[in-house]
CSV table of C-alpha atoms in Angstrom, one decimal:
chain,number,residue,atom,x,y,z
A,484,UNK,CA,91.8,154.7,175.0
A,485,UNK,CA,90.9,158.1,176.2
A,486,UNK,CA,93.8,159.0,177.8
A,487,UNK,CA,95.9,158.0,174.7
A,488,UNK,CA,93.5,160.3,172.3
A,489,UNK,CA,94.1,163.2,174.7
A,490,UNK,CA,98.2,162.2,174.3
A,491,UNK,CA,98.0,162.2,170.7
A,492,UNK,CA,96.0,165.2,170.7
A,493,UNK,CA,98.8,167.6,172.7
A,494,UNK,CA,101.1,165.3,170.5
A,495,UNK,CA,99.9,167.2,167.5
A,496,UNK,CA,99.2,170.6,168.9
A,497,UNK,CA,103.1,170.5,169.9
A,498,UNK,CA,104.5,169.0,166.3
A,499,UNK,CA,105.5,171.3,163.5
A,500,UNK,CA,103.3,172.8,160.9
A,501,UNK,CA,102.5,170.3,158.4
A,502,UNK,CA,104.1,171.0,154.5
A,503,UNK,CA,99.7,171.6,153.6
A,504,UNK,CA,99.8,174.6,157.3
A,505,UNK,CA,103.2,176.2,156.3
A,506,UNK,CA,102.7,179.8,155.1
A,507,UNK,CA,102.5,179.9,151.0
A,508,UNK,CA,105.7,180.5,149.3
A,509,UNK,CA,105.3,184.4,147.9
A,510,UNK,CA,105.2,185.1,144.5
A,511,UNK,CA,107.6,186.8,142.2
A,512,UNK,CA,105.8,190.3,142.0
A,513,UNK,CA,105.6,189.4,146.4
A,514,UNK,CA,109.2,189.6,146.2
A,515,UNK,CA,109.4,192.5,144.5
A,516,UNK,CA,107.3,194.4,146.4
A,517,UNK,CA,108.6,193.9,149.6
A,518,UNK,CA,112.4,194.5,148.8
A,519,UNK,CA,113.5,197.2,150.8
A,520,UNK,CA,114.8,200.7,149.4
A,521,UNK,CA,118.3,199.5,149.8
A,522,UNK,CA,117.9,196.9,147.3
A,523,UNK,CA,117.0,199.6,144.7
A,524,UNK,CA,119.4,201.6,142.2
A,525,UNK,CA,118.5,204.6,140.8
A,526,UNK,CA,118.5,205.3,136.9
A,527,UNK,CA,120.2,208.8,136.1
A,528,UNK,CA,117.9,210.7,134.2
A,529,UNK,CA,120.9,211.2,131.4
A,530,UNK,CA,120.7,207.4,131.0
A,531,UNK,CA,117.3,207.6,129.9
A,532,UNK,CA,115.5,208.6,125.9
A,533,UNK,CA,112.1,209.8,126.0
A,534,UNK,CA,110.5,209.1,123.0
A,535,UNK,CA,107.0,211.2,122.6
A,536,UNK,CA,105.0,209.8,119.8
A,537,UNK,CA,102.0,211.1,118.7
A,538,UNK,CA,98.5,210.6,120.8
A,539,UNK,CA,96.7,207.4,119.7
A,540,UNK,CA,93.0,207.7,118.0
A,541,UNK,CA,91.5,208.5,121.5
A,542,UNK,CA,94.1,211.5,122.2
A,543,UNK,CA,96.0,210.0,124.7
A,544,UNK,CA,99.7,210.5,125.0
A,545,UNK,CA,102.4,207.9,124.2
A,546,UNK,CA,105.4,208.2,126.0
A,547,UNK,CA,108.2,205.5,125.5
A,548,UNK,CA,111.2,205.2,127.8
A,549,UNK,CA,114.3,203.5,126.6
A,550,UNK,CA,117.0,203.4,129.3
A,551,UNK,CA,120.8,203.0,127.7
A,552,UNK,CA,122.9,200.4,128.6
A,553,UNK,CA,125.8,201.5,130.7
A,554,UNK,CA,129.6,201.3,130.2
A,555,UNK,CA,131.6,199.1,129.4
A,556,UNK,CA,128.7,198.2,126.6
A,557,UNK,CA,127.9,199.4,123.5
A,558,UNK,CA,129.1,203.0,124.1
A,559,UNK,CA,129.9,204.0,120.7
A,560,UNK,CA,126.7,203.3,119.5
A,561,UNK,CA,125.1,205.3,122.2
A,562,UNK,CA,127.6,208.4,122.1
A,563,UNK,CA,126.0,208.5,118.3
A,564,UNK,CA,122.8,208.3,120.0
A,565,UNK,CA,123.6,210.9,122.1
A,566,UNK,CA,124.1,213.1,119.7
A,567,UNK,CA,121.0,212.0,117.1
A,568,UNK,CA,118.8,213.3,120.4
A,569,UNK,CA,120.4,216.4,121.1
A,570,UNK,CA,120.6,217.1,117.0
A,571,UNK,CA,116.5,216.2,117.7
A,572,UNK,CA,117.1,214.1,114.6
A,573,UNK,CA,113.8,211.9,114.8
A,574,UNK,CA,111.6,214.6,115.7
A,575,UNK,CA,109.1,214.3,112.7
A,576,UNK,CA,110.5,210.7,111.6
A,577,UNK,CA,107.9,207.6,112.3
A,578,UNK,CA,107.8,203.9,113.5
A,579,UNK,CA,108.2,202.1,109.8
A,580,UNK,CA,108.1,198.4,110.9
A,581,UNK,CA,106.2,196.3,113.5
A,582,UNK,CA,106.8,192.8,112.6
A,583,UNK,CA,104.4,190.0,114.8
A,584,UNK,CA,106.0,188.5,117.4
A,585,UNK,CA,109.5,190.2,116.7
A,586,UNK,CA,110.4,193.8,116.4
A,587,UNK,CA,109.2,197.6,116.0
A,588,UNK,CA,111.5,199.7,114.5
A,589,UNK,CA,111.4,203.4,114.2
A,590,UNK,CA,114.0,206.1,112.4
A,591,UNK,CA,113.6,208.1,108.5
A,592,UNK,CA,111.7,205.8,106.4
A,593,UNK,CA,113.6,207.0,103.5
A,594,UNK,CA,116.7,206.3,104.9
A,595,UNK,CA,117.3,204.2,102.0
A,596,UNK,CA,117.0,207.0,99.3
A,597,UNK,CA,120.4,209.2,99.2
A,598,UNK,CA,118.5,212.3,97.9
A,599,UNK,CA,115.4,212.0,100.2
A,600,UNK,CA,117.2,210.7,103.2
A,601,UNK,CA,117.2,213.4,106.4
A,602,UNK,CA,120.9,214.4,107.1
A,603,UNK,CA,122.7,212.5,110.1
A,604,UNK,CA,124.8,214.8,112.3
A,605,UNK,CA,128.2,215.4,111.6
A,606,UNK,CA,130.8,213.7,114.3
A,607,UNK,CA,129.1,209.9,114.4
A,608,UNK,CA,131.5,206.8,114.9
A,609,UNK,CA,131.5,204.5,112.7
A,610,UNK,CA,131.8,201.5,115.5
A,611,UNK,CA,133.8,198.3,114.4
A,612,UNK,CA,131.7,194.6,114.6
A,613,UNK,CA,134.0,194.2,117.5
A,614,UNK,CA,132.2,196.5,119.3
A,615,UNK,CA,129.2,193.7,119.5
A,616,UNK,CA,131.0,192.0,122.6
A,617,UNK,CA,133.4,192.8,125.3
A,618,UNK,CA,136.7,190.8,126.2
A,619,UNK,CA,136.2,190.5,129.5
A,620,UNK,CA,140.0,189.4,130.3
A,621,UNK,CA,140.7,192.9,129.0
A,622,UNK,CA,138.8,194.2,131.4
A,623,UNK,CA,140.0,193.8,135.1
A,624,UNK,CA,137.3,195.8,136.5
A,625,UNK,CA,134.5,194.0,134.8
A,626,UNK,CA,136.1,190.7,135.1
A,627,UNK,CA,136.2,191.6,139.0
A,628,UNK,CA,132.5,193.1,139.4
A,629,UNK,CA,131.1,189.7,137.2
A,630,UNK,CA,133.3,187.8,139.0
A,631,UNK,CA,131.4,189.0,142.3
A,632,UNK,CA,127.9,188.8,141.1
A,633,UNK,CA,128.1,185.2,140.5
A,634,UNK,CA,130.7,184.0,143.1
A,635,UNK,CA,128.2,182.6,145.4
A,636,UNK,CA,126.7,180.4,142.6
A,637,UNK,CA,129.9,179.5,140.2
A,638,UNK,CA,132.5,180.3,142.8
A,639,UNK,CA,135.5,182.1,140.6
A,640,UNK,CA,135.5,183.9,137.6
A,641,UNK,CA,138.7,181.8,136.5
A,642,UNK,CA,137.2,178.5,137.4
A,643,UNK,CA,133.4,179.5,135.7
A,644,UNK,CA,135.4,180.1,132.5
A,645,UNK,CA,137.7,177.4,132.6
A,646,UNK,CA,134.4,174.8,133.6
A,647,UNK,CA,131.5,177.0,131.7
A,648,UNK,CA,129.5,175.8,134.8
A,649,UNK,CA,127.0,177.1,136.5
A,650,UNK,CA,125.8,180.9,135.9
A,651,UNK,CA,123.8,183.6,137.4
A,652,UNK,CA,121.0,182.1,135.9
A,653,UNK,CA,121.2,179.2,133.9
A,654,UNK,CA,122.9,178.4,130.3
A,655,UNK,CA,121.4,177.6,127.3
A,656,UNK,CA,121.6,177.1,123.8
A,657,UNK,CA,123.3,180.7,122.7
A,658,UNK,CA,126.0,181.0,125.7
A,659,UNK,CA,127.8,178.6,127.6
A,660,UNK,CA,126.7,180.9,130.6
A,661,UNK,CA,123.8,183.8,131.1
A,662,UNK,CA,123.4,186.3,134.5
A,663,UNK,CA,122.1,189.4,135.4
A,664,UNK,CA,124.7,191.9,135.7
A,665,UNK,CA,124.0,195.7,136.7
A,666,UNK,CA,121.0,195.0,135.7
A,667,UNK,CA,121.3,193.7,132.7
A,668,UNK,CA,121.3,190.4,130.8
A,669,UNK,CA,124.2,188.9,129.3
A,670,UNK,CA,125.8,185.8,128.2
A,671,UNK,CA,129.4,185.2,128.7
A,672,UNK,CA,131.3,182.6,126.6
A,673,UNK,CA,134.9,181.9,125.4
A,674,UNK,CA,136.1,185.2,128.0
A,675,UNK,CA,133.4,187.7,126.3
A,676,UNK,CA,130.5,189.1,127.5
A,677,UNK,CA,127.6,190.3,125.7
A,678,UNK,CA,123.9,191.9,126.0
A,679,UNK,CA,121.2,189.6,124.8
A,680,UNK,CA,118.0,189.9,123.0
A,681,UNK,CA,115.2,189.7,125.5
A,682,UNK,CA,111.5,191.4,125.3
A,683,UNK,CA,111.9,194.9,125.5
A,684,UNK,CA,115.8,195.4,124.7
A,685,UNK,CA,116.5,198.0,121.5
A,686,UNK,CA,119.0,197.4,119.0
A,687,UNK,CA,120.9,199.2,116.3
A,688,UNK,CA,119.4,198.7,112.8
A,689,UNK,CA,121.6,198.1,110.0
A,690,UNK,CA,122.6,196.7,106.5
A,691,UNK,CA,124.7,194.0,105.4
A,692,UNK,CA,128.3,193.4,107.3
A,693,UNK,CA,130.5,195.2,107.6
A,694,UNK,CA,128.0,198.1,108.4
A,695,UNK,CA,127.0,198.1,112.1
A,696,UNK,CA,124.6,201.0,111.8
A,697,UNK,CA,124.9,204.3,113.2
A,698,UNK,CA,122.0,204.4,116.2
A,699,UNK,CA,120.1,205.8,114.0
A,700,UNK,CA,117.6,202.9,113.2
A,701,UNK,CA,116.6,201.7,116.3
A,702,UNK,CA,114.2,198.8,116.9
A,703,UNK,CA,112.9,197.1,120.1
A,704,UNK,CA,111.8,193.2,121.0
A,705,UNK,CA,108.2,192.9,121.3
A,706,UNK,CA,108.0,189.6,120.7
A,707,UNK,CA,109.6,186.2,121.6
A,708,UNK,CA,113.6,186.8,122.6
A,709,UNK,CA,115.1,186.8,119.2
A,710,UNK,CA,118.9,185.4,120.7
A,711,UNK,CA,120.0,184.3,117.3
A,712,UNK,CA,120.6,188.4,117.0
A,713,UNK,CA,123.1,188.0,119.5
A,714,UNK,CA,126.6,189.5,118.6
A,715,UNK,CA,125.0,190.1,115.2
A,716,UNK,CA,123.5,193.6,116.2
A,717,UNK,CA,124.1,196.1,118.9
A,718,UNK,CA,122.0,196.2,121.6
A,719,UNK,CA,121.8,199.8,123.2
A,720,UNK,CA,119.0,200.0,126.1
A,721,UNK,CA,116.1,198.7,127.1
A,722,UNK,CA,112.0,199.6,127.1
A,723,UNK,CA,112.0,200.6,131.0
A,724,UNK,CA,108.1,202.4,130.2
A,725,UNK,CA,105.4,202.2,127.1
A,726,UNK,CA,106.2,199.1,125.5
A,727,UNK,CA,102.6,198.9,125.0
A,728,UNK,CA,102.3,201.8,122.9
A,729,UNK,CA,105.0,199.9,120.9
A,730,UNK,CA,103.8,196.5,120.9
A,731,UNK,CA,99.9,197.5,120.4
A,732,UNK,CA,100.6,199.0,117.0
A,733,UNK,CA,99.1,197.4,113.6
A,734,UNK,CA,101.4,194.6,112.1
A,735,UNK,CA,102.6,196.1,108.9
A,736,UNK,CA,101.5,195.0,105.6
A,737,UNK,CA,104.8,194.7,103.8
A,738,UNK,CA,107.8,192.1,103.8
A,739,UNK,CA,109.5,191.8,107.0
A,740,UNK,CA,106.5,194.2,109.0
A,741,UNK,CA,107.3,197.6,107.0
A,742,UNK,CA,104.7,199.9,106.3
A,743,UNK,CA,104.0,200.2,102.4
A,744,UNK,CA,102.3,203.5,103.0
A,745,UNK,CA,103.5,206.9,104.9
A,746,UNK,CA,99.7,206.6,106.6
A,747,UNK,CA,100.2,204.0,108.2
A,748,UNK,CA,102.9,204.9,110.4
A,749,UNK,CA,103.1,206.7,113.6
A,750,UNK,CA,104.5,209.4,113.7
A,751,UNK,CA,107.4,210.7,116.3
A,752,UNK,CA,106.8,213.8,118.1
A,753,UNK,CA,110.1,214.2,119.6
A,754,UNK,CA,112.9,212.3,120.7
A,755,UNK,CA,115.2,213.3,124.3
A,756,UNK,CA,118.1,212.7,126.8
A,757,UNK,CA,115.5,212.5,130.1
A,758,UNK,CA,117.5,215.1,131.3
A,759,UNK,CA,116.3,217.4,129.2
A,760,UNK,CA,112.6,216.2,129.5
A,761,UNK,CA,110.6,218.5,132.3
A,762,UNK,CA,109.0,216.7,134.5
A,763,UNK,CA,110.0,213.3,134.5
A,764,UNK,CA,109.5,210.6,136.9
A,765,UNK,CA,112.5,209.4,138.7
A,766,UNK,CA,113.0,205.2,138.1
A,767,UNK,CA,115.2,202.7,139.9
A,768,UNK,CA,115.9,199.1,139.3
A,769,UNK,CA,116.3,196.0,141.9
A,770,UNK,CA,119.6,195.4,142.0
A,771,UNK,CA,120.9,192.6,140.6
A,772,UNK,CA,123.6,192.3,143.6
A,773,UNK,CA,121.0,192.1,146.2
A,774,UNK,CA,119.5,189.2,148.1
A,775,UNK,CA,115.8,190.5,147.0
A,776,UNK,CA,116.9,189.8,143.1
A,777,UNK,CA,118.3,186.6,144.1
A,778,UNK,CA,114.9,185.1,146.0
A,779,UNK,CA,113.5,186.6,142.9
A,780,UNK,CA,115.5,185.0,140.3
A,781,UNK,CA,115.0,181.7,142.5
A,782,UNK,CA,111.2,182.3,142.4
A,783,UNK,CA,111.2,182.7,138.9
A,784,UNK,CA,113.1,179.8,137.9
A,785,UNK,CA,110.8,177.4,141.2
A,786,UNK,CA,107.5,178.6,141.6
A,787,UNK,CA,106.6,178.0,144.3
A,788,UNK,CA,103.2,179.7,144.7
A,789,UNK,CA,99.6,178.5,145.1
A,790,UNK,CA,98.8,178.0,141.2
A,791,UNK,CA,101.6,175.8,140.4
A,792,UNK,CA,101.7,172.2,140.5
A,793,UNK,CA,105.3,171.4,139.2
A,794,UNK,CA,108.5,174.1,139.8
A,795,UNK,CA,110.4,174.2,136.3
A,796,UNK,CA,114.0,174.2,138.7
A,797,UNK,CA,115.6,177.3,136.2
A,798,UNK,CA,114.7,179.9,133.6
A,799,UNK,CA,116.0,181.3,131.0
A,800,UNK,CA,118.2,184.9,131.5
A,801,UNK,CA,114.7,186.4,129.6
A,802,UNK,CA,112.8,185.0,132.0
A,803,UNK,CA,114.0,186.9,134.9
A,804,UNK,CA,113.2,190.7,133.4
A,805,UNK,CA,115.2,192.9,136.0
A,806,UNK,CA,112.1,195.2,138.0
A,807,UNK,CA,111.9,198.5,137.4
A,808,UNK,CA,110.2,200.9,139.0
A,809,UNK,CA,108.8,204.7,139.5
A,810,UNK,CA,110.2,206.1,142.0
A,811,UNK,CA,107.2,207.1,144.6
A,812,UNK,CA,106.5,210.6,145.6
């Protein structure tokens, strides 16, 4: 009896790690931290809007960075943006609507009024409704970089389309498809491609169709992802910095979250390209290409960590906010 207690005993020491010894699964923000500096893309300061608003009751500064969504995307909306910035049209203007749960929205609060309204610049486009999504068919060099971001996991563009399979990150009830391209969100249906309404993303105010807005009227998510926007409104950029002086701000009074009085908004102090903007911190994003994102996305969708009892096994594209970070030093 001895001896086989001392044989079951070196048995033991010499077996694997139980599932209960094996090193805890890391966490999300784990992930993140430890993907090396070659999994990291920087953000060019020109692709970045700085808006200063003005200090909060206590004096401190509020600083809100919107980074602009890149090319192919949305680029006559931001070419009017360009120019509203370098015209320093909102310096002066105020945030006019903070609705609970869905949007703040900032631009002339007497936009409205023909002869109180602040001029626009001359030279902005008047962008078409098609302009909301991209054929990505038309587009061999998109068609070929999507087509690479989710080969591992769809295998190829022509069969993902043909199928409407499996995505970069799961589908759901607004697009057949949704991944994480360039770091961005976007669903893909039908051969387009567009940017979707997740926390943080800013979009193009406007009235009735056919008006698509002129960039002017901006707004950002700060509340649960509003997809029904989707291909409704044109999403521009992103909140990369300060949502919280966004989000924090009291829920106006009147319909739909505007401000029935000019005291109650907040006012803009200025409003500029990052290049222009002494100073600023560098930021980079985890590329959404890389193997970290990808143990990310997966530890998003399957926690795995300590706290959680049950993995969900997916997540929605909102779910899986793309990191972004200072730059350090």
């Amino acid at each position: 009896m001895h001896k086989s207690l001392i044989l079951l005993g070196a048995l033991l020491s010499a077996a694997p790690l139980a599932a209960e010894d094996k090193p805890p699964a890391p966490a999300p923000s784990e992930i993140v931290a430890a993907a090396p500096q070659a999994h990291w893309t920087a953000i060019a300061q020109s692709d970045l809007l700085v808006m200063d608003l003005a200090p909060d009751a206590k004096g401190k500064p509020r600083r809100v960075v919107i980074q602009l969504m890149p090319t192919p995307f949305s680029q006559g909306w931001i070419g009017n943006i360009r120019k509203l910035a370098a015209a320093r049209w909102w310096d002066g203007l105020s945030i006019n609507r903070v609705q609970d749960n869905y949007v703040a929205q900032w631009g002339d609060a007497d936009g409205e009024d023909p002869a109180k309204a602040r001029k626009l610049p001359e030279g902005l486009a008047a962008v078409p409704e098609g302009g909301y999504v991209l054929a990505v068919r038309s587009d061999p060099a998109l068609f070929g970089k999507v087509a690479d971001s989710i080969a591992p996991l769809a295998g190829t563009m022509q069969e993902w389309f043909a199928t409407k399979g499996a995505s970069g990150i799961r589908g759901d009830r607004y697009a057949s498809s949704t991944l994480a391209w360039r770091g961005w969100p976007l669903g893909v249906e039908d051969g387009q491609a567009w940017p979707v309404h997740c926390y943080g993303m800013v979009g193009v105010g406007r009235n009735l169709s056919p008006d698509t807005g002129s960039g002017a009227e901006l707004y950002t998510v700060i509340g649960h992802a509003p997809r029904h926007l989707d291909r409704n409104i044109a999403l521009v950029g992103r909140v990369i910095e300060g949502i919280e002086h966004l989000s924090s701000l009291p829920r106006g009074t009147g319909p739909l979250g505007f401000y029935e009085t000019p005291e109650e908004r907040t006012a803009i102090r200025s409003v500029r390209l990052g290049s222009e903007v002494a100073g600023l911190p560098a930021y980079e994003y985890l590329s959404t290409e890389s193997e970290s994102f990808a143990a990310y996305a997966d530890a998003r969708a399957n926690r795995r960590d300590a706290f959680f009892i049950r993995p969900a096994g997916g997540a929605d594209v909102c779910n899986v906010l793309v990191p972004v970070r200072r730059v350090k030093g």
